[in-house]
Amino acid sequence: MTTNIGCDCGRSQGTLYCPVEVSSTEKNLLAELRYQLNSLMMRLEELQRENDRLMSRISKCQCSEAKEEEHVAFSSAKSEGICQSMQQDSELSISEANINTSHSNDQSEVSSKEHKHSVHVETLSNCLSVEQAKPPGQYIATHEYARRYVALKITYFGQRFHGFASEAQMEPTVESEIFKALERTKLLIGTRKNSHYSRCGRTDKGVSATGQVISLYLRSNGKEIGRGEEINYAMVLNRVLPKDIRVVGSAPISSEFSARFSCLRREYMYFFWRGTMDISVMQKASQKFIGEHDFRNFCKMDALNVHNYRRHITEFAISPCNKWSNDDNLWAITIKGSAFLWHQIIDFLLDINKAPRKPQYNMAPELPLMLHCCEFQDVNFICSPDARRNLQEHFTNELRNYLLQAAIMEEALHCLQTIGVEETSMEHRKKKKGHISLMLRPTEPSYEERRAKWAMKAAYSRPNF
C-alpha cells in the first residue's frame, strides 16, 4: 500500500519525501496516523481470515430463511450498542477520514470490506443460534452477541387487558404485549419456549400491578457483572411498549431463579370506598384469615386444573387512604401471602366442612385490585437515572390526564343539578332488593361434584372400539 501524506513531490512506496519543514506537532500527528493505519490494516487482515472461516461454515448451514431474519435482528441490536467492537472500528475510520489527507480512498475500501464481513457475521450468528440449543442455566455467548438471565419488574394498568397470562387465547394480554416488545427490540433470542421464561403472578382480567416480576434470558452486551455497562432494558423496552405497561427495573439473576417459585411473598392491595360499611367489624373479621386455610369458597373454582386451595396469609390490614369524594373516604385492604387463587375475594366461609358448596354471590369488581409487590431473596432491581426520569415524566403525564378526566366527570355531575326532575309516584319507583344471608343463598357445585362431572364427561367422550 502506498502512503501519501503532505505533498505529491518525491513520493515513493512506503516513504515520505517533502521539501517543506515539518514541525514537531505535525510529526506527532503523522506518527499517530501511521499507527492508526497500520492497526486498521491488521484489523482488515484479521477480518479477511475470519470471513473465509465463516463463509466455509455458512456453506454447511441450511437455514436460508433464518438468515434474512437474523440480519434484521442484528442490525437493530447494533443500533442499541450491543456490537460495540464493530462500531469502534467504524468510528476510527470516520475520525481518520476527517483529516484532510490523500489516503481517504484507501479508508473507503477498508470500510466497504468491513461492511461485507459484518453481513457474513450476522448470517453466521443465526446459524449458531439454530445449531446450538443450550440448556437453561448457562451463560451463552456466540461471536457477536451473548445472553443473560434477567428479572424484569413491571408496572401495568389492567383495565383494557384480559389478564396477564396469554394462554387464555384472549387478546390483548399484558404478557402478549411484553413479548411483542421483546421481539421488536430483538432482545429475545430464539423463542419464548427456550428463554426459560417464568412469571410471578397470574393476575386476572382488569387487575393492575406495580410489582409484577418476570424472568427470562435476554440479549446481553456480554460484559461481566460490574465490569461494563449492560443493555438498558427498561429504556429499550419502554420505547415500544404501550403506555399502560412499563418496565421499571431489571436485575441479573442466577440460572436457578424462578419468578414463580423463588417468590417469598406476594402483596395485593384492594381499594374501596367506605360508604356505609363498618370498618371496625371488617378489621375484626379480617384477622380470621391470617394463617393457612382452604379458600375454595372465596374464588372462582377451576376444578379441572386447580386441586389445592390451601393458601397461607401472613398479613391482612385495612387502612384509610388520603383520598375523598363527596365526604366518602377511600380505604385499602392489604393482603400478604405466599400465593393467591383465581378471583379470590374477601368473605366469611373458611370452614369447608360446614360449607362444602360455595353460596352464589357476585365477585368484587376487579378494577380496584392491584398486585403491589413480589418479594425475593437477594434480587436487587436497578433503574438507570435516564430511565427513572422518563418513567417519572410518563406516570406524571398519565396522572394529569386522569385528573383531567375526573374534572370533566365532576362537571358532568354539576350540570345535572341544572336539570329539573320529573315528579313520579311512589309505586313506579324501583324497590331496592333486600339483603339475603349467604347461608340462605343457592349454592354452586362442590369441588368433588365438579370433578365427578368432568370424569363422567371424559368417559363418554372416549371412543368405543
Short mmCIF file of C-alpha atoms in Angstrom, two decimals:
data_model
loop_
_atom_site.label_atom_id
_atom_site.label_comp_id
_atom_site.label_asym_id
_atom_site.label_seq_id
_atom_site.Cartn_x
_atom_site.Cartn_y
_atom_site.Cartn_z
CA MET A 1 0.00 0.00 0.00
CA THR A 2 1.29 3.48 -0.85
CA THR A 3 1.12 6.05 1.95
CA ASN A 4 0.92 9.63 0.67
CA ILE A 5 0.86 12.45 3.23
CA GLY A 6 1.78 16.13 2.93
CA CYS A 7 2.61 16.78 -0.73
CA ASP A 8 2.99 14.99 -4.05
CA CYS A 9 6.73 15.59 -4.57
CA GLY A 10 9.39 12.89 -4.23
CA ARG A 11 6.82 10.21 -3.42
CA SER A 12 7.71 6.51 -3.34
CA GLN A 13 6.02 3.44 -1.87
CA GLY A 14 6.09 3.39 1.93
CA THR A 15 8.33 6.51 2.13
CA LEU A 16 7.60 10.22 2.76
CA TYR A 17 9.53 12.99 0.95
CA CYS A 18 8.66 16.63 1.40
CA PRO A 19 10.85 19.73 0.95
CA VAL A 20 8.72 21.67 3.46
CA GLU A 21 10.00 21.72 7.05
CA VAL A 22 7.66 19.80 9.35
CA SER A 23 7.03 20.91 12.93
CA SER A 24 7.09 18.55 15.91
CA THR A 25 3.30 18.70 16.23
CA GLU A 26 2.87 17.65 12.63
CA LYS A 27 5.41 14.86 13.10
CA ASN A 28 3.42 13.53 16.05
CA LEU A 29 0.25 13.73 14.01
CA LEU A 30 1.86 11.83 11.16
CA ALA A 31 3.18 9.19 13.52
CA GLU A 32 -0.22 8.73 15.10
CA LEU A 33 -1.84 8.50 11.69
CA ARG A 34 0.68 5.84 10.58
CA TYR A 35 -0.07 3.85 13.73
CA GLN A 36 -3.83 4.03 13.15
CA LEU A 37 -3.49 2.99 9.53
CA ASN A 38 -1.27 0.06 10.45
CA SER A 39 -3.76 -1.02 13.11
CA LEU A 40 -6.60 -0.74 10.61
CA MET A 41 -4.71 -2.83 8.08
CA MET A 42 -4.03 -5.50 10.69
CA ARG A 43 -7.70 -5.46 11.60
CA LEU A 44 -8.63 -5.87 7.94
CA GLU A 45 -6.36 -8.89 7.61
CA GLU A 46 -7.95 -10.46 10.69
CA LEU A 47 -11.42 -9.83 9.29
CA GLN A 48 -10.46 -11.35 5.97
CA ARG A 49 -9.23 -14.53 7.68
CA GLU A 50 -12.34 -14.67 9.84
CA ASN A 51 -14.50 -14.08 6.78
CA ASP A 52 -13.01 -17.08 4.99
CA ARG A 53 -13.59 -19.29 8.01
CA LEU A 54 -17.17 -18.12 8.49
CA MET A 55 -18.06 -18.48 4.83
CA SER A 56 -16.86 -22.07 4.96
CA ARG A 57 -19.11 -22.78 7.92
CA ILE A 58 -22.10 -20.93 6.47
CA SER A 59 -21.99 -23.13 3.39
CA LYS A 60 -22.72 -26.09 5.66
CA CYS A 61 -25.64 -24.43 7.41
CA GLN A 62 -29.04 -24.96 5.78
CA CYS A 63 -31.04 -22.09 7.27
CA SER A 64 -31.65 -19.69 4.39
CA GLU A 65 -34.94 -18.28 5.73
CA ALA A 66 -33.47 -17.56 9.16
CA LYS A 67 -30.51 -15.71 7.61
CA GLU A 68 -32.53 -12.72 6.48
CA GLU A 69 -34.36 -12.62 9.84
CA GLU A 70 -31.12 -12.55 11.84
CA HIS A 71 -29.66 -9.83 9.60
CA VAL A 72 -32.54 -7.53 10.61
CA ALA A 73 -32.27 -8.55 14.26
CA PHE A 74 -28.53 -7.99 14.42
CA SER A 75 -28.74 -4.61 12.71
CA SER A 76 -31.36 -3.43 15.22
CA ALA A 77 -29.35 -4.74 18.17
CA LYS A 78 -26.26 -2.99 16.86
CA SER A 79 -28.11 0.34 16.97
CA GLU A 80 -28.65 -0.20 20.72
CA GLY A 81 -24.92 -0.53 21.34
CA ILE A 82 -24.65 -4.30 21.54
CA CYS A 83 -21.91 -4.82 18.94
CA GLN A 84 -19.51 -2.21 20.24
CA SER A 85 -16.36 -3.59 18.66
CA MET A 86 -17.63 -3.14 15.11
CA GLN A 87 -18.87 0.36 15.95
CA GLN A 88 -15.46 1.32 17.31
CA ASP A 89 -13.79 0.31 14.06
CA SER A 90 -16.34 2.37 12.16
CA GLU A 91 -15.70 5.40 14.40
CA LEU A 92 -11.96 5.04 13.83
CA SER A 93 -12.48 5.14 10.08
CA ILE A 94 -14.63 8.26 10.39
CA SER A 95 -12.07 10.10 12.56
CA GLU A 96 -9.28 9.35 10.11
CA ALA A 97 -11.36 10.43 7.15
CA ASN A 98 -11.82 13.85 8.75
CA ILE A 99 -8.09 14.55 8.35
CA ASN A 100 -7.51 16.21 5.01
CA THR A 101 -5.14 13.63 3.51
CA SER A 102 -4.91 11.75 0.29
CA HIS A 103 -5.43 8.31 1.84
CA SER A 104 -9.25 8.71 2.09
CA ASN A 105 -9.84 6.39 -0.85
CA ASP A 106 -7.98 3.61 0.92
CA GLN A 107 -10.11 4.07 4.02
CA SER A 108 -13.31 3.79 1.96
CA GLU A 109 -12.07 0.47 0.63
CA VAL A 110 -11.39 -0.79 4.16
CA SER A 111 -14.83 0.33 5.43
CA SER A 112 -16.51 -1.38 2.49
CA LYS A 113 -14.71 -4.65 3.18
CA GLU A 114 -15.58 -4.47 6.85
CA HIS A 115 -19.26 -3.99 5.99
CA LYS A 116 -19.19 -7.07 3.76
CA HIS A 117 -17.62 -9.03 6.60
CA SER A 118 -20.30 -7.87 9.07
CA VAL A 119 -23.01 -9.31 6.82
CA HIS A 120 -21.36 -12.72 6.98
CA VAL A 121 -21.03 -12.49 10.74
CA GLU A 122 -24.73 -11.64 11.08
CA THR A 123 -25.68 -14.65 8.97
CA LEU A 124 -23.48 -16.99 10.97
CA SER A 125 -24.92 -15.71 14.24
CA ASN A 126 -28.31 -17.05 13.19
CA CYS A 127 -26.85 -20.36 12.13
CA LEU A 128 -25.18 -20.72 15.50
CA SER A 129 -28.42 -19.93 17.34
CA VAL A 130 -30.19 -22.65 15.33
CA GLU A 131 -27.42 -25.24 15.68
CA GLN A 132 -26.56 -24.73 19.35
CA ALA A 133 -29.53 -25.38 21.65
CA LYS A 134 -28.13 -24.65 25.10
CA PRO A 135 -29.90 -25.92 28.25
CA PRO A 136 -31.25 -23.38 30.78
CA GLY A 137 -28.85 -22.10 33.40
CA GLN A 138 -25.90 -21.47 31.09
CA TYR A 139 -24.49 -18.11 30.03
CA ILE A 140 -24.44 -18.42 26.24
CA ALA A 141 -22.12 -16.34 24.09
CA THR A 142 -21.57 -16.51 20.33
CA HIS A 143 -19.28 -14.47 18.11
CA GLU A 144 -21.31 -11.27 18.10
CA TYR A 145 -23.82 -11.49 20.95
CA ALA A 146 -24.45 -13.05 24.34
CA ARG A 147 -27.47 -13.61 26.53
CA ARG A 148 -28.08 -13.19 30.25
CA TYR A 149 -30.75 -14.44 32.64
CA VAL A 150 -32.63 -11.34 33.80
CA ALA A 151 -35.56 -10.47 36.07
CA LEU A 152 -37.76 -7.56 34.95
CA LYS A 153 -40.04 -5.62 37.29
CA ILE A 154 -43.16 -4.42 35.51
CA THR A 155 -45.96 -1.94 36.19
CA TYR A 156 -49.19 -2.13 34.21
CA PHE A 157 -52.76 -0.83 34.35
CA GLY A 158 -55.08 -3.72 33.63
CA GLN A 159 -58.31 -2.03 32.61
CA ARG A 160 -58.09 -2.97 28.92
CA PHE A 161 -56.33 -6.34 29.28
CA HIS A 162 -57.76 -9.86 29.53
CA GLY A 163 -55.43 -10.68 32.39
CA PHE A 164 -51.66 -11.02 32.44
CA ALA A 165 -51.12 -14.51 31.01
CA SER A 166 -51.59 -15.12 27.30
CA GLU A 167 -52.67 -18.79 27.44
CA ALA A 168 -56.37 -17.91 27.60
CA GLN A 169 -56.43 -17.09 23.86
CA MET A 170 -57.99 -13.71 24.62
CA GLU A 171 -56.30 -10.56 23.38
CA PRO A 172 -54.87 -8.26 24.40
CA THR A 173 -52.99 -9.56 27.45
CA VAL A 174 -50.11 -7.91 29.27
CA GLU A 175 -47.85 -10.87 28.56
CA SER A 176 -48.50 -10.83 24.82
CA GLU A 177 -47.68 -7.11 24.65
CA ILE A 178 -44.41 -7.68 26.53
CA PHE A 179 -43.30 -10.42 24.14
CA LYS A 180 -44.20 -8.29 21.14
CA ALA A 181 -41.88 -5.61 22.54
CA LEU A 182 -39.12 -8.16 23.21
CA GLU A 183 -39.31 -9.42 19.64
CA ARG A 184 -39.48 -5.94 18.16
CA THR A 185 -36.38 -4.79 20.08
CA LYS A 186 -34.58 -8.08 19.25
CA LEU A 187 -33.86 -8.67 22.94
CA LEU A 188 -35.45 -12.13 22.81
CA ILE A 189 -33.03 -14.74 21.50
CA GLY A 190 -34.77 -17.74 19.99
CA THR A 191 -38.30 -18.47 21.16
CA ARG A 192 -40.23 -17.99 24.38
CA LYS A 193 -40.03 -21.73 24.99
CA ASN A 194 -36.22 -21.80 25.20
CA SER A 195 -35.94 -18.46 27.04
CA HIS A 196 -36.53 -20.16 30.43
CA TYR A 197 -39.46 -17.78 30.99
CA SER A 198 -41.47 -17.59 34.22
CA ARG A 199 -43.91 -15.11 35.75
CA CYS A 200 -44.52 -14.31 39.41
CA GLY A 201 -48.24 -13.53 39.43
CA ARG A 202 -51.03 -14.54 37.08
CA THR A 203 -53.35 -11.56 37.55
CA ASP A 204 -56.93 -11.71 36.29
CA LYS A 205 -58.78 -9.56 33.80
CA GLY A 206 -58.76 -5.88 34.74
CA VAL A 207 -56.23 -6.29 37.58
CA SER A 208 -53.27 -3.89 37.70
CA ALA A 209 -49.75 -4.27 39.12
CA THR A 210 -46.88 -2.13 40.31
CA GLY A 211 -44.61 -5.04 41.25
CA GLN A 212 -45.10 -7.87 38.73
CA VAL A 213 -41.87 -9.78 38.02
CA ILE A 214 -40.88 -11.99 35.09
CA SER A 215 -37.60 -13.78 34.39
CA LEU A 216 -36.09 -14.95 31.11
CA TYR A 217 -32.92 -14.98 29.01
CA LEU A 218 -32.35 -11.74 27.08
CA ARG A 219 -29.71 -10.47 24.69
CA SER A 220 -26.74 -9.00 26.55
CA ASN A 221 -23.61 -6.95 25.94
CA GLY A 222 -21.67 -9.93 27.23
CA LYS A 223 -19.90 -7.97 29.95
CA GLU A 224 -19.10 -9.42 33.36
CA ILE A 225 -21.44 -8.06 36.04
CA GLY A 226 -19.92 -4.86 37.45
CA ARG A 227 -17.26 -4.60 34.71
CA GLY A 228 -19.17 -2.99 31.91
CA GLU A 229 -22.42 -1.29 31.01
CA GLU A 230 -25.26 -3.70 30.33
CA ILE A 231 -28.13 -3.04 27.94
CA ASN A 232 -30.61 -0.60 29.47
CA TYR A 233 -33.56 -2.97 29.26
CA ALA A 234 -36.06 -0.51 30.74
CA MET A 235 -35.15 2.26 28.28
CA VAL A 236 -35.16 -0.07 25.27
CA LEU A 237 -38.47 -1.79 26.05
CA ASN A 238 -40.36 1.29 27.26
CA ARG A 239 -39.82 2.93 23.86
CA VAL A 240 -42.06 0.33 22.19
CA LEU A 241 -44.40 -0.85 24.96
CA PRO A 242 -47.94 0.57 25.09
CA LYS A 243 -48.40 3.45 27.51
CA ASP A 244 -50.20 1.30 30.12
CA ILE A 245 -47.21 -1.08 30.51
CA ARG A 246 -43.77 -0.04 31.76
CA VAL A 247 -40.60 -1.87 32.80
CA VAL A 248 -39.44 -0.12 36.00
CA GLY A 249 -36.33 -2.14 36.85
CA SER A 250 -34.11 -5.11 35.98
CA ALA A 251 -31.73 -7.41 37.83
CA PRO A 252 -29.24 -10.10 36.78
CA ILE A 253 -30.15 -13.42 38.40
CA SER A 254 -28.78 -16.94 38.73
CA SER A 255 -29.92 -19.73 36.44
CA GLU A 256 -31.73 -21.42 39.35
CA PHE A 257 -34.06 -18.45 39.81
CA SER A 258 -37.77 -18.72 39.00
CA ALA A 259 -40.06 -15.70 39.14
CA ARG A 260 -42.87 -18.01 40.25
CA PHE A 261 -41.24 -20.45 42.68
CA SER A 262 -38.49 -18.18 44.08
CA CYS A 263 -41.03 -15.62 45.30
CA LEU A 264 -41.15 -15.44 49.10
CA ARG A 265 -44.29 -13.31 49.43
CA ARG A 266 -46.84 -11.60 47.23
CA GLU A 267 -48.71 -8.49 48.31
CA TYR A 268 -52.05 -7.38 46.89
CA MET A 269 -53.99 -4.19 47.56
CA TYR A 270 -57.72 -3.66 47.04
CA PHE A 271 -59.17 -0.13 47.09
CA PHE A 272 -62.76 0.63 48.04
CA TRP A 273 -65.00 3.50 49.12
CA ARG A 274 -66.15 3.13 52.70
CA GLY A 275 -69.75 4.14 52.17
CA THR A 276 -71.87 2.61 54.97
CA MET A 277 -69.51 -0.28 55.73
CA ASP A 278 -68.48 -0.87 59.34
CA ILE A 279 -64.67 -0.79 59.24
CA SER A 280 -64.25 -1.97 62.83
CA VAL A 281 -66.25 -5.14 62.13
CA MET A 282 -64.29 -5.73 58.93
CA GLN A 283 -60.97 -5.34 60.73
CA LYS A 284 -62.03 -7.81 63.41
CA ALA A 285 -63.15 -10.36 60.82
CA SER A 286 -60.01 -9.89 58.71
CA GLN A 287 -57.83 -11.41 61.45
CA LYS A 288 -59.59 -14.77 60.93
CA PHE A 289 -57.92 -15.04 57.53
CA ILE A 290 -54.36 -14.95 58.86
CA GLY A 291 -52.72 -18.37 58.75
CA GLU A 292 -53.22 -21.32 56.42
CA HIS A 293 -56.76 -22.02 55.25
CA ASP A 294 -58.68 -23.65 52.41
CA PHE A 295 -60.01 -20.78 50.27
CA ARG A 296 -62.12 -22.73 47.78
CA ASN A 297 -65.23 -20.78 48.84
CA PHE A 298 -63.56 -17.44 48.07
CA CYS A 299 -62.51 -17.94 44.45
CA LYS A 300 -63.78 -18.85 41.03
CA MET A 301 -63.17 -22.58 41.18
CA ASP A 302 -61.25 -24.32 38.39
CA ALA A 303 -61.69 -27.94 39.46
CA LEU A 304 -60.12 -29.24 36.25
CA ASN A 305 -56.72 -27.55 36.70
CA VAL A 306 -56.51 -26.48 40.36
CA HIS A 307 -56.62 -29.16 43.08
CA ASN A 308 -55.03 -27.40 46.06
CA TYR A 309 -56.93 -24.46 47.51
CA ARG A 310 -54.92 -24.04 50.69
CA ARG A 311 -53.07 -20.73 50.96
CA HIS A 312 -51.07 -19.10 53.74
CA ILE A 313 -51.94 -15.47 54.58
CA THR A 314 -49.35 -13.62 56.67
CA GLU A 315 -50.93 -10.17 56.88
CA PHE A 316 -54.41 -8.71 56.41
CA ALA A 317 -54.76 -4.98 57.06
CA ILE A 318 -57.48 -2.40 56.35
CA SER A 319 -56.35 1.24 56.33
CA PRO A 320 -57.62 4.62 55.07
CA CYS A 321 -56.14 6.44 52.07
CA ASN A 322 -55.82 10.19 51.84
CA LYS A 323 -58.49 10.45 49.14
CA TRP A 324 -62.03 11.81 49.48
CA SER A 325 -65.07 12.08 47.23
CA ASN A 326 -68.37 13.63 48.34
CA ASP A 327 -67.48 13.13 52.00
CA ASP A 328 -66.67 9.47 51.34
CA ASN A 329 -63.19 8.21 52.25
CA LEU A 330 -61.11 5.80 50.13
CA TRP A 331 -59.77 2.77 52.01
CA ALA A 332 -57.39 -0.05 51.07
CA ILE A 333 -57.12 -3.71 52.03
CA THR A 334 -53.54 -5.01 52.04
CA ILE A 335 -53.05 -8.78 51.94
CA LYS A 336 -49.70 -10.60 52.07
CA GLY A 337 -49.38 -14.30 51.37
CA SER A 338 -47.32 -17.00 49.71
CA ALA A 339 -49.77 -17.31 46.82
CA PHE A 340 -53.33 -16.43 45.79
CA LEU A 341 -56.18 -18.04 43.90
CA TRP A 342 -58.01 -17.05 40.75
CA HIS A 343 -60.69 -14.42 41.53
CA GLN A 344 -60.08 -14.73 45.31
CA ILE A 345 -62.23 -12.28 47.37
CA ILE A 346 -62.99 -11.44 50.99
CA ASP A 347 -65.74 -13.39 52.78
CA PHE A 348 -66.51 -15.49 55.85
CA LEU A 349 -66.59 -19.07 54.59
CA LEU A 350 -63.37 -20.63 55.85
CA ASP A 351 -64.86 -23.90 57.13
CA ILE A 352 -65.32 -26.13 54.06
CA ASN A 353 -66.84 -28.89 56.20
CA LYS A 354 -69.72 -26.63 57.17
CA ALA A 355 -69.87 -25.03 53.71
CA PRO A 356 -68.73 -27.62 51.12
CA ARG A 357 -70.58 -25.69 48.42
CA LYS A 358 -69.95 -22.03 47.74
CA PRO A 359 -73.01 -19.77 48.06
CA GLN A 360 -73.82 -17.77 44.95
CA TYR A 361 -72.65 -14.17 45.21
CA ASN A 362 -71.17 -11.55 42.92
CA MET A 363 -67.42 -11.25 42.76
CA ALA A 364 -65.88 -7.98 43.90
CA PRO A 365 -65.04 -5.69 40.94
CA GLU A 366 -61.57 -6.42 39.57
CA LEU A 367 -60.61 -2.85 38.68
CA PRO A 368 -59.55 -1.75 42.23
CA LEU A 369 -57.28 -4.82 42.70
CA MET A 370 -53.51 -4.40 42.33
CA LEU A 371 -50.52 -6.71 42.66
CA HIS A 372 -48.46 -4.33 44.78
CA CYS A 373 -45.15 -6.16 45.12
CA CYS A 374 -43.40 -9.53 44.94
CA GLU A 375 -40.57 -10.24 47.39
CA PHE A 376 -37.43 -12.24 46.57
CA GLN A 377 -34.20 -13.01 48.35
CA ASP A 378 -31.01 -11.31 47.08
CA VAL A 379 -32.64 -9.80 43.99
CA ASN A 380 -31.93 -6.08 43.68
CA PHE A 381 -33.73 -4.31 40.88
CA ILE A 382 -31.99 -1.26 39.41
CA CYS A 383 -33.07 1.53 37.11
CA SER A 384 -30.78 3.97 35.32
CA PRO A 385 -31.18 7.72 36.02
CA ASP A 386 -32.39 8.32 32.47
CA ALA A 387 -34.93 5.50 32.64
CA ARG A 388 -36.18 6.69 36.04
CA ARG A 389 -36.54 10.25 34.75
CA ASN A 390 -38.55 9.03 31.76
CA LEU A 391 -40.76 6.88 33.99
CA GLN A 392 -41.49 9.76 36.36
CA GLU A 393 -42.40 12.01 33.45
CA HIS A 394 -44.60 9.32 31.89
CA PHE A 395 -46.51 8.49 35.09
CA THR A 396 -46.92 12.19 35.90
CA ASN A 397 -48.43 12.85 32.47
CA GLU A 398 -50.74 9.85 32.80
CA LEU A 399 -51.88 11.05 36.24
CA ARG A 400 -52.60 14.53 34.89
CA ASN A 401 -54.69 13.00 32.09
CA TYR A 402 -56.73 11.02 34.64
CA LEU A 403 -57.24 14.17 36.71
CA LEU A 404 -58.47 15.96 33.60
CA GLN A 405 -60.98 13.17 33.00
CA ALA A 406 -62.06 13.37 36.66
CA ALA A 407 -62.58 17.14 36.28
CA ILE A 408 -64.79 16.54 33.25
CA MET A 409 -66.77 13.91 35.17
CA GLU A 410 -67.27 16.30 38.09
CA GLU A 411 -68.51 18.96 35.69
CA ALA A 412 -70.99 16.45 34.26
CA LEU A 413 -72.31 15.81 37.77
CA HIS A 414 -72.58 19.55 38.37
CA CYS A 415 -74.57 20.03 35.18
CA LEU A 416 -77.18 17.54 36.38
CA GLN A 417 -78.14 19.98 39.12
CA THR A 418 -79.38 22.47 36.50
CA ILE A 419 -81.84 19.95 35.01
CA GLY A 420 -85.29 19.56 36.54
CA VAL A 421 -86.51 16.21 37.88
CA GLU A 422 -89.89 14.83 36.83
CA GLU A 423 -92.27 14.05 39.67
CA THR A 424 -93.13 10.31 39.85
CA SER A 425 -95.46 8.34 42.09
CA MET A 426 -94.08 6.04 44.77
CA GLU A 427 -95.39 2.86 43.13
CA HIS A 428 -93.31 3.47 40.00
CA ARG A 429 -90.08 3.71 41.92
CA LYS A 430 -87.86 0.64 41.73
CA LYS A 431 -87.70 -1.21 45.00
CA LYS A 432 -84.31 -1.99 46.39
CA LYS A 433 -83.66 -5.69 46.83
CA GLY A 434 -83.27 -6.80 50.41
CA HIS A 435 -80.10 -8.48 51.63
CA ILE A 436 -80.12 -12.29 51.68
CA SER A 437 -77.76 -14.02 54.09
CA LEU A 438 -75.03 -16.02 52.41
CA MET A 439 -76.02 -19.23 54.18
CA LEU A 440 -79.57 -18.90 52.77
CA ARG A 441 -78.49 -18.41 49.16
CA PRO A 442 -78.41 -21.13 46.48
CA THR A 443 -75.05 -22.89 46.30
CA GLU A 444 -72.73 -23.91 43.49
CA PRO A 445 -71.47 -27.48 42.93
CA SER A 446 -68.70 -28.56 45.30
CA TYR A 447 -65.16 -29.37 44.19
CA GLU A 448 -65.86 -33.12 44.36
CA GLU A 449 -69.08 -32.77 42.33
CA ARG A 450 -67.25 -30.76 39.67
CA ARG A 451 -64.50 -33.41 39.44
CA ALA A 452 -67.08 -36.21 39.11
CA LYS A 453 -68.82 -34.30 36.33
CA TRP A 454 -65.54 -33.90 34.42
CA ALA A 455 -64.73 -37.60 34.88
CA MET A 456 -68.14 -38.63 33.52
CA LYS A 457 -67.77 -36.28 30.57
CA ALA A 458 -64.32 -37.70 29.79
CA ALA A 459 -65.66 -41.26 29.97
CA TYR A 460 -68.44 -40.52 27.47
CA SER A 461 -66.02 -38.81 25.10
CA ARG A 462 -63.73 -41.87 24.82
CA PRO A 463 -64.08 -43.74 21.51
CA ASN A 464 -65.59 -47.23 21.65
CA PHE A 465 -63.62 -49.96 19.88
#
